[in-house]
């Protein structure tokens, strides 16, 4: 399926959306496509949604809400347009942390209505005026301090979080949608398992035998995946472990540069292939090649799941 | 030899981190100081970062500190690569892995509470800063925390503008009343010296107040007091720490070849 088709079919206006953690495993191919298609009223969630995407989604008005552990889109003395939107009530946010976002997604994935944690205890987030803050949208629905029924001690009960859709990028999948991945997953395992619809773009489509020779590498099985999009360099300008490093300079946008970036690199490109082509035309292939790893690491020992002995066959 | 206050802070932090076993490394200054500690003082330190990499080794042919939380440099030679359920969940909340967390912070106060989210009022901030990331999780759950923070009056407050990262909260017993476990010994390592927190038992007793325990060469007590927003008490046997060695400075710059930390303004 193409990125265009997958985003059109599986991303809905009003979705709670998970886009990965930081610049690893972040599908810029799918995320830029959802901006092109103008999917709106999105609630961007996760421990640390990739900062450039935060800026693009918030400033363009497509994501009107966010709950995360790093709302970098409104950082700094002059956060610009995004802060103006917040002041007008057109952009709302709730601060969490990397752990608490992971736990809420985990609860969503496991069907737990809430999940207890010690994180948040002792912080000023628990105060009523901060729970019901001016730029928020959850109020008491953000978290509750409850009594642990066993010890009687205070504990924070976080609500389960179930994204409507997760968009993600990783190394490979097979034709059945079994997705294999390596690197630090951060909160992705739970972001994917919690989401109602899962769309993954991959560097490579491999024969299912490759997947089935190393099933521990599968992060989410085919039946939980709505669509796989074959898009080499779909995580660029972010990084993909084993494939390419990130272009950090391109990812760092000043608030003033957002409209120009959107025009040139998102709306100005029909799809991610055109984005890549424009990148190479502008900066040169030698520069682009500089992001490819010098050291390709092969595992020293191979993995053997050998199963058949004399007994118990 | 000339060196900057920031370099001295990192060198002092590296010396303190050495010998602490399994360390949860915050991004920015902590991971650079930790890399220096591992490289020069204590190769047995086990490094962990929040994304899910546990026991990362600094590659011999590319000896640099990670420059962001998902930096692929951490994959080479790591012993474990999982997710935040493990690095933050089991490791911090389950208290099953770390001896220490080493964290950056925007503001810090008298009771060692940190603020990483906002300058001014939460509802109408003068500025939104840094970000929470795993800072709150580590402050709530880690058995001990070393804070790295430039010693400036705007950062050293009697009470932080907003507690995102609890230390001893409002003093003795504060953590227990909030439902948190004991924590310590904590340190605040600054650009002028090192502060300790006055509690023998992780926040149950003692004043739980930060006091000046050591200064760097050429730093006066008056200077430290003038950059602190409360009446800073000073240890009876105040230490003056050794300046950085040539070796420490050279390695520090080698570990940050792009100047990602040494040339950047802290948040």
XYZ file of C-alpha atoms in Angstrom:
580
model
C 0.000 0.000 0.000
C 1.293 3.526 -0.678
C 1.713 6.091 2.085
C -1.056 8.128 0.447
C -3.518 5.251 0.517
C -2.593 4.126 4.023
C -2.929 7.584 5.547
C -6.188 8.261 3.674
C -7.725 5.040 4.897
C -6.378 4.621 8.399
C -5.849 8.113 9.839
C -9.105 9.753 10.846
C -9.806 13.345 11.794
C -9.997 13.569 15.573
C -7.644 10.641 16.161
C -5.425 10.288 19.170
C -2.196 9.646 17.305
C 1.120 7.998 18.239
C 4.124 8.868 16.042
C 7.015 7.153 17.812
C 9.656 8.448 20.187
C 12.203 11.049 19.125
C 13.797 10.690 15.722
C 14.325 6.909 15.741
C 11.493 4.855 14.243
C 9.628 8.017 13.380
C 7.903 7.748 10.012
C 8.501 11.102 8.402
C 7.060 9.587 5.217
C 3.685 8.915 6.856
C 3.701 12.006 9.084
C 4.397 14.436 6.222
C 1.698 12.665 4.216
C -0.881 13.203 6.928
C 0.004 16.909 6.914
C -0.424 16.985 3.125
C -3.828 15.371 3.486
C -4.790 17.855 6.181
C -5.887 15.294 8.753
C -7.102 17.460 11.605
C -8.142 17.724 15.264
C -5.360 15.299 16.157
C -4.216 14.617 19.734
C -0.491 13.807 19.551
C 0.619 11.456 22.330
C 3.748 9.619 23.476
C 6.780 10.063 25.719
C 8.707 12.352 23.372
C 7.042 12.887 19.983
C 9.716 13.960 17.500
C 10.244 17.717 18.053
C 10.177 18.861 14.411
C 6.899 17.015 13.847
C 5.492 18.646 16.966
C 6.288 22.053 15.499
C 4.825 21.208 12.098
C 1.669 19.610 13.491
C 0.999 22.254 16.133
C 1.860 25.295 14.025
C -0.205 24.040 11.084
C -3.175 23.684 13.441
C -3.651 20.003 12.551
C -2.821 18.695 16.026
C -4.911 20.744 18.413
C -3.990 18.719 21.477
C -0.990 16.921 22.868
C -0.062 14.941 25.960
C 3.579 13.990 26.251
C 6.709 14.032 28.309
C 8.426 16.659 26.166
C 6.212 19.327 24.656
C 9.144 20.902 22.883
C 6.935 22.695 20.363
C 6.244 25.436 22.937
C 9.724 25.661 24.407
C 11.771 28.823 24.637
C 11.314 32.486 25.401
C 9.611 33.096 22.051
C 7.626 29.973 21.180
C 5.811 31.995 18.542
C 2.669 30.915 16.794
C 2.130 27.717 18.782
C 2.022 29.613 22.056
C -0.361 32.141 20.495
C -2.637 29.245 19.547
C -2.462 27.959 23.133
C -3.363 31.391 24.480
C -6.356 31.480 22.131
C -7.465 28.049 23.303
C -6.852 26.541 19.860
C -4.013 24.362 21.116
C -4.199 22.460 24.408
C -1.578 20.408 26.162
C -0.959 18.175 29.159
C 2.497 17.510 30.586
C 3.414 13.946 31.412
C 6.798 12.185 31.421
C 8.422 9.448 29.382
C 7.604 6.778 31.957
C 4.028 7.899 32.602
C 3.244 8.018 28.864
C 4.686 4.530 28.455
C 2.557 3.297 31.347
C -0.648 4.871 29.996
C -0.052 3.259 26.592
C 0.745 -0.033 28.291
C -2.524 0.146 30.234
C -4.326 0.908 26.970
C -2.705 -2.084 25.307
C -3.395 -4.463 28.176
C -7.003 -3.405 28.706
C -6.297 -2.071 32.191
C -8.573 0.903 32.987
C -5.777 2.685 34.833
C -2.237 2.042 35.976
C -0.593 2.997 39.267
C 2.788 4.715 39.568
C 4.907 6.625 42.069
C 5.945 9.064 39.370
C 4.147 12.458 39.758
C 4.035 12.097 43.578
C 5.553 15.102 45.319
C 5.290 17.293 42.205
C 3.312 20.495 41.696
C 1.342 18.785 38.914
C -0.884 17.322 41.634
C -2.168 20.719 42.771
C -5.749 21.453 41.745
C -4.873 24.721 39.993
C -2.273 22.922 37.896
C -4.492 19.954 37.055
C -7.106 22.431 35.874
C -4.609 24.670 34.140
C -5.489 27.272 31.586
C -4.076 25.434 28.568
C -5.199 21.926 29.497
C -8.082 19.671 28.510
C -8.056 16.741 30.906
C -8.500 18.249 34.388
C -9.153 15.447 36.865
C -8.994 13.047 33.920
C -5.236 13.627 33.725
C -4.404 11.671 36.865
C -5.754 10.922 40.339
C -3.963 10.332 43.590
C -5.585 7.285 45.176
C -4.867 5.027 48.107
C -3.061 1.793 47.352
C -5.690 -0.715 48.578
C -2.983 -2.985 49.959
C -0.474 -0.682 51.649
C -2.741 2.324 52.203
C -0.042 4.602 50.748
C -0.782 7.312 48.185
C -0.230 6.335 44.569
C -0.975 8.002 41.234
C -3.605 6.296 39.062
C -2.990 7.179 35.417
C -5.783 6.620 32.899
C -5.290 4.109 30.073
C -4.442 5.697 26.741
C -5.578 4.134 23.474
C -4.491 5.914 20.285
C -6.828 5.629 17.320
C -3.810 5.222 15.098
C -0.056 4.636 15.365
C 2.233 5.609 12.488
C 5.732 4.167 12.730
C 8.807 3.417 10.686
C 11.195 0.507 11.094
C 13.621 -1.839 9.374
C 11.528 -4.577 7.846
C 8.279 -6.471 7.550
C 6.991 -9.432 5.573
C 3.999 -9.586 3.248
C 1.773 -10.636 6.161
C 2.524 -7.443 8.056
C 4.765 -9.019 10.676
C 6.980 -6.106 11.680
C 10.567 -6.636 12.770
C 12.626 -4.042 14.489
C 15.897 -3.526 16.351
C 17.150 -0.603 18.375
C 15.769 1.161 21.447
C 12.013 0.978 21.288
C 11.390 3.598 23.993
C 7.557 3.556 24.281
C 6.894 2.092 20.819
C 5.979 -1.449 21.823
C 3.073 -0.078 23.837
C 2.239 2.712 21.411
C 1.771 0.087 18.696
C -0.076 -2.483 20.808
C -2.397 0.149 22.285
C -3.416 1.682 18.952
C -6.632 0.657 17.232
C -5.026 1.004 13.784
C -1.293 0.449 13.131
C 0.433 1.661 9.965
C 4.152 0.918 9.603
C 6.486 2.047 6.855
C 9.587 -0.086 6.418
C 12.982 0.032 4.781
C 12.555 -3.465 3.353
C 9.878 -6.039 2.660
C 11.463 -9.446 3.278
C 10.276 -13.013 2.667
C 8.274 -14.296 5.598
C 10.957 -16.984 6.124
C 13.357 -14.230 7.171
C 10.914 -13.023 9.825
C 10.125 -16.538 10.971
C 13.802 -17.428 11.393
C 14.042 -14.876 14.211
C 10.569 -14.338 15.718
C 11.878 -12.563 18.838
C 12.725 -9.641 16.571
C 9.039 -9.142 15.693
C 7.679 -6.202 17.667
C 4.101 -6.535 16.468
C 2.493 -9.426 14.589
C 0.626 -9.113 11.300
C -2.911 -9.488 12.678
C -2.420 -6.254 14.687
C -1.130 -4.298 11.688
C -3.531 -2.430 9.383
C -1.042 -1.584 6.640
C 2.618 -1.841 5.744
C 4.123 0.758 3.428
C 7.400 -0.018 1.663
C 9.316 3.251 1.897
C 13.123 3.185 1.929
C 14.484 6.159 3.907
C 10.969 6.713 5.253
C 12.498 7.662 8.594
C 14.760 10.345 7.115
C 15.598 13.108 8.176
C 15.417 11.080 11.397
C 17.592 8.001 11.874
C 17.089 4.302 11.318
C 19.399 1.976 13.260
C 21.639 0.154 10.794
C 20.460 2.210 7.805
C 21.131 5.915 8.294
C 21.842 8.661 10.814
C 19.648 11.707 11.289
C 20.176 15.115 9.715
C 20.028 17.020 13.000
C 20.306 20.426 11.369
C 17.249 19.790 9.229
C 15.267 18.612 12.254
C 15.982 21.767 14.262
C 13.553 24.415 13.124
C 13.206 27.863 14.596
C 9.523 28.747 15.025
C 9.876 31.343 12.274
C 11.153 28.742 9.806
C 8.099 26.484 10.082
C 5.958 27.972 7.250
C 8.877 27.938 4.818
C 9.759 24.360 5.774
C 6.175 23.197 5.316
C 6.001 24.870 1.897
C 9.301 23.507 0.664
C 9.576 20.045 2.198
C 6.011 18.917 2.911
C 3.427 20.607 0.659
C 6.097 21.159 -2.000
C 6.738 17.435 -2.404
C 4.128 15.048 -3.777
C 5.422 12.179 -1.667
C 8.445 11.000 0.302
C 10.349 9.885 -2.806
C 10.056 13.404 -4.119
C 11.190 14.725 -0.717
C 14.303 12.532 -0.919
C 14.942 13.528 -4.511
C 14.720 17.209 -3.617
C 17.052 16.650 -0.658
C 19.686 15.035 -2.867
C 19.295 17.729 -5.536
C 19.692 20.474 -2.960
C 22.519 19.060 -0.831
C 24.159 16.574 -3.182
C 24.432 12.814 -3.080
C 27.851 12.870 -1.401
C 26.363 14.776 1.525
C 23.402 12.416 1.736
C 25.729 9.419 1.656
C 27.451 10.862 4.731
C 24.425 9.778 6.801
C 24.867 6.132 5.906
C 26.723 4.162 8.571
C 30.402 3.491 8.053
C 30.178 0.476 10.300
C 27.627 -2.147 9.383
C 27.543 -4.513 12.315
C 26.934 -8.188 11.748
C 26.030 -10.242 14.816
C 29.013 -12.375 15.781
C 26.854 -15.303 16.882
C 23.753 -16.218 14.895
C 20.453 -16.954 16.578
C 19.342 -20.589 16.644
C 15.811 -21.444 17.752
C 16.407 -25.175 16.946
C 13.419 -27.188 18.094
C 13.506 -30.890 17.434
C 15.225 -33.343 19.781
C 14.808 -37.070 20.209
C 12.363 -36.594 23.078
C 9.058 -34.799 22.828
C 8.976 -34.634 19.015
C 45.881 25.926 32.678
C 42.731 27.730 31.682
C 39.338 26.085 31.879
C 35.731 27.213 31.997
C 33.369 26.841 34.984
C 31.338 24.443 32.853
C 34.365 22.239 32.197
C 35.174 22.236 35.920
C 31.578 21.197 36.707
C 31.789 18.280 34.288
C 35.192 17.195 35.566
C 33.995 17.364 39.196
C 30.855 15.415 38.294
C 32.890 12.704 36.556
C 35.021 12.274 39.681
C 31.886 11.976 41.825
C 30.095 9.560 39.468
C 33.042 7.142 39.446
C 32.462 4.134 41.659
C 28.678 4.340 41.603
C 27.948 1.090 39.801
C 24.824 1.226 37.654
C 23.969 4.784 36.681
C 20.911 6.171 34.930
C 22.340 8.938 32.761
C 20.275 11.933 31.843
C 20.993 13.560 28.515
C 23.089 16.697 28.118
C 25.748 17.401 30.770
C 25.217 14.187 32.785
C 25.942 11.839 29.907
C 29.064 13.797 28.997
C 30.304 13.754 32.616
C 29.410 10.060 32.840
C 31.326 9.311 29.644
C 34.348 11.086 31.107
C 34.031 9.058 34.322
C 33.837 5.801 32.400
C 36.715 6.699 30.153
C 39.141 7.992 32.777
C 38.151 6.920 36.266
C 35.924 3.855 36.318
C 35.533 1.616 33.245
C 33.197 -0.648 35.241
C 30.422 1.939 35.435
C 27.276 0.541 33.825
C 25.589 3.217 31.788
C 21.884 3.331 31.053
C 19.766 5.836 29.201
C 16.036 6.180 29.165
C 15.277 4.941 25.638
C 16.093 1.382 26.668
C 19.844 0.917 26.204
C 21.507 -0.673 29.209
C 25.253 -1.111 29.657
C 26.454 0.946 26.746
C 30.169 0.962 25.910
C 31.922 3.968 24.438
C 33.190 2.751 21.041
C 36.968 2.767 20.855
C 37.051 4.125 17.300
C 34.376 6.782 17.873
C 34.697 7.805 21.516
C 31.980 10.407 21.826
C 29.103 10.941 24.225
C 25.590 10.462 22.798
C 24.173 13.790 21.666
C 20.516 12.949 21.893
C 18.336 10.368 23.549
C 18.079 8.061 20.531
C 21.682 8.506 19.332
C 22.625 5.290 17.465
C 26.166 5.505 18.869
C 24.678 3.718 21.878
C 23.868 0.569 19.933
C 27.466 -0.449 19.338
C 28.566 -2.860 21.991
C 25.540 -2.373 24.256
C 24.631 -5.356 26.423
C 20.875 -4.744 26.367
C 18.527 -2.874 24.126
C 14.915 -2.822 25.186
C 12.381 -0.144 25.946
C 11.232 2.298 28.605
C 9.207 -0.375 30.399
C 12.606 -1.695 31.379
C 14.839 1.381 31.564
C 12.309 3.571 33.395
C 9.694 1.061 34.564
C 11.576 -1.866 36.041
C 14.800 0.100 36.461
C 13.479 3.210 38.199
C 9.951 2.544 39.402
C 10.770 -1.060 40.288
C 14.004 0.155 41.921
C 15.670 -2.934 40.526
C 18.604 -1.653 38.533
C 20.207 1.685 39.376
C 22.463 2.859 42.160
C 22.234 6.447 41.005
C 20.566 8.796 38.550
C 22.547 11.717 37.192
C 20.277 14.463 35.850
C 20.280 17.945 34.359
C 17.834 20.518 35.688
C 16.738 24.082 34.949
C 16.099 25.295 38.511
C 16.926 23.736 41.867
C 15.987 24.750 45.387
C 17.008 24.595 49.017
C 15.456 21.146 49.533
C 16.913 19.788 46.309
C 13.697 19.946 44.312
C 14.082 20.378 40.566
C 12.113 22.204 37.897
C 12.411 21.295 34.231
C 9.216 22.680 32.776
C 8.531 26.333 33.357
C 9.989 29.660 34.505
C 7.345 31.648 36.354
C 3.755 30.588 36.868
C 2.582 27.335 35.253
C -0.537 28.983 33.857
C 1.162 32.080 32.490
C 4.841 31.198 32.211
C 7.629 33.619 31.434
C 9.182 30.723 29.571
C 8.625 27.012 29.004
C 11.983 25.261 29.419
C 13.718 21.953 28.783
C 11.113 19.311 29.117
C 10.250 16.585 31.575
C 11.373 13.467 29.694
C 12.422 10.970 32.336
C 13.562 13.632 34.812
C 10.437 13.468 36.970
C 10.428 9.665 36.886
C 14.049 9.508 38.061
C 13.580 12.154 40.760
C 10.532 10.325 42.113
C 11.969 6.827 42.007
C 15.792 6.732 41.911
C 17.643 5.691 45.075
C 19.962 8.716 44.758
C 20.307 11.688 42.400
C 23.258 13.839 41.363
C 22.061 17.082 39.806
C 24.181 19.047 37.354
C 23.250 22.699 37.122
C 25.055 25.983 36.438
C 25.334 27.968 39.684
C 23.309 31.082 38.884
C 20.927 32.997 41.094
C 18.046 32.572 38.630
C 18.435 28.801 38.954
C 19.211 28.474 42.692
C 15.971 29.429 44.371
C 14.574 29.157 47.856
C 11.655 27.376 46.200
C 11.614 26.388 42.515
C 8.848 27.951 40.422
C 7.342 24.508 39.906
C 8.372 21.124 41.322
C 8.593 18.684 38.424
C 11.305 16.612 40.075
C 10.873 16.146 43.804
C 13.848 16.133 46.119
C 12.926 16.464 49.792
C 9.894 18.603 48.861
C 9.243 20.702 52.004
C 11.934 19.225 54.240
C 12.268 16.237 56.579
C 9.575 13.621 56.003
C 8.473 15.329 52.790
C 9.117 12.366 50.549
C 7.410 9.917 52.861
C 4.319 12.147 53.189
C 4.127 12.351 49.401
C 4.293 8.552 49.083
C 7.867 8.436 47.799
C 10.736 6.248 48.969
C 13.864 7.590 50.641
C 16.589 9.041 48.409
C 20.204 9.919 48.876
C 22.893 10.860 49.395
C 22.062 13.438 46.721
C 24.506 16.002 45.340
C 24.113 19.250 43.453
C 27.195 19.693 41.285
C 27.448 23.248 40.008
C 29.774 25.554 38.130
C 31.114 26.877 41.481
C 31.281 23.808 43.690
C 29.368 20.904 45.166
C 26.370 21.066 47.491
C 25.274 18.201 49.725
C 21.849 17.667 51.211
C 21.740 17.575 54.991
C 20.023 14.276 55.750
C 21.584 11.038 56.982
C 18.700 8.786 55.960
C 17.322 9.779 52.584
C 15.047 12.569 53.806
C 13.508 11.292 57.042
C 15.580 13.398 59.428
C 18.109 16.218 59.284
C 17.322 19.642 57.865
C 17.266 18.217 54.298
C 18.724 21.530 53.196
C 21.425 21.918 50.536
C 24.719 23.258 51.924
C 28.035 24.089 50.327
C 30.432 21.197 50.785
C 33.182 22.031 48.294
C 34.295 24.833 46.019
C 36.478 24.900 42.951
C 39.883 26.619 42.972
C 39.515 30.397 43.049
C 35.816 30.304 43.968
C 34.935 32.101 47.187
C 32.157 31.209 49.591
C 30.810 34.717 49.074
C 30.542 34.135 45.343
C 28.607 30.910 45.876
C 26.335 32.558 48.435
C 25.678 35.505 46.148
C 24.530 33.157 43.377
C 22.192 31.259 45.697
C 18.643 32.383 46.399
C 18.573 31.312 50.037
C 20.850 31.763 53.008
C 23.347 29.098 51.945
C 25.034 27.311 54.810
C 28.649 26.219 54.438
C 30.271 23.010 55.646
C 32.579 23.390 58.657
C 35.336 21.666 56.696
C 34.778 23.162 53.275
C 36.919 21.413 50.682
C 38.675 23.100 47.786
C 38.676 20.677 44.860
C 41.588 20.055 42.530
C 41.484 21.849 39.179
C 40.980 19.773 36.029
C 44.034 17.949 34.775
C 45.221 18.270 31.204
C 44.092 14.686 30.688
C 40.571 15.379 31.968
C 40.139 18.435 29.764
C 41.508 16.725 26.677
C 39.240 13.719 27.146
C 36.221 15.936 27.820
C 36.678 17.651 24.474
C 37.407 14.385 22.738
C 34.075 13.042 23.983
C 32.241 16.074 22.613
C 33.937 16.598 19.250
C 31.055 18.619 17.822
C 30.739 20.850 20.874
C 27.154 19.673 21.312
C 27.395 20.267 25.059
C 30.535 22.293 25.640
C 29.567 24.962 23.163
C 25.813 25.014 23.798
C 23.871 27.110 26.301
C 22.221 24.885 28.910
C 18.422 25.024 28.938
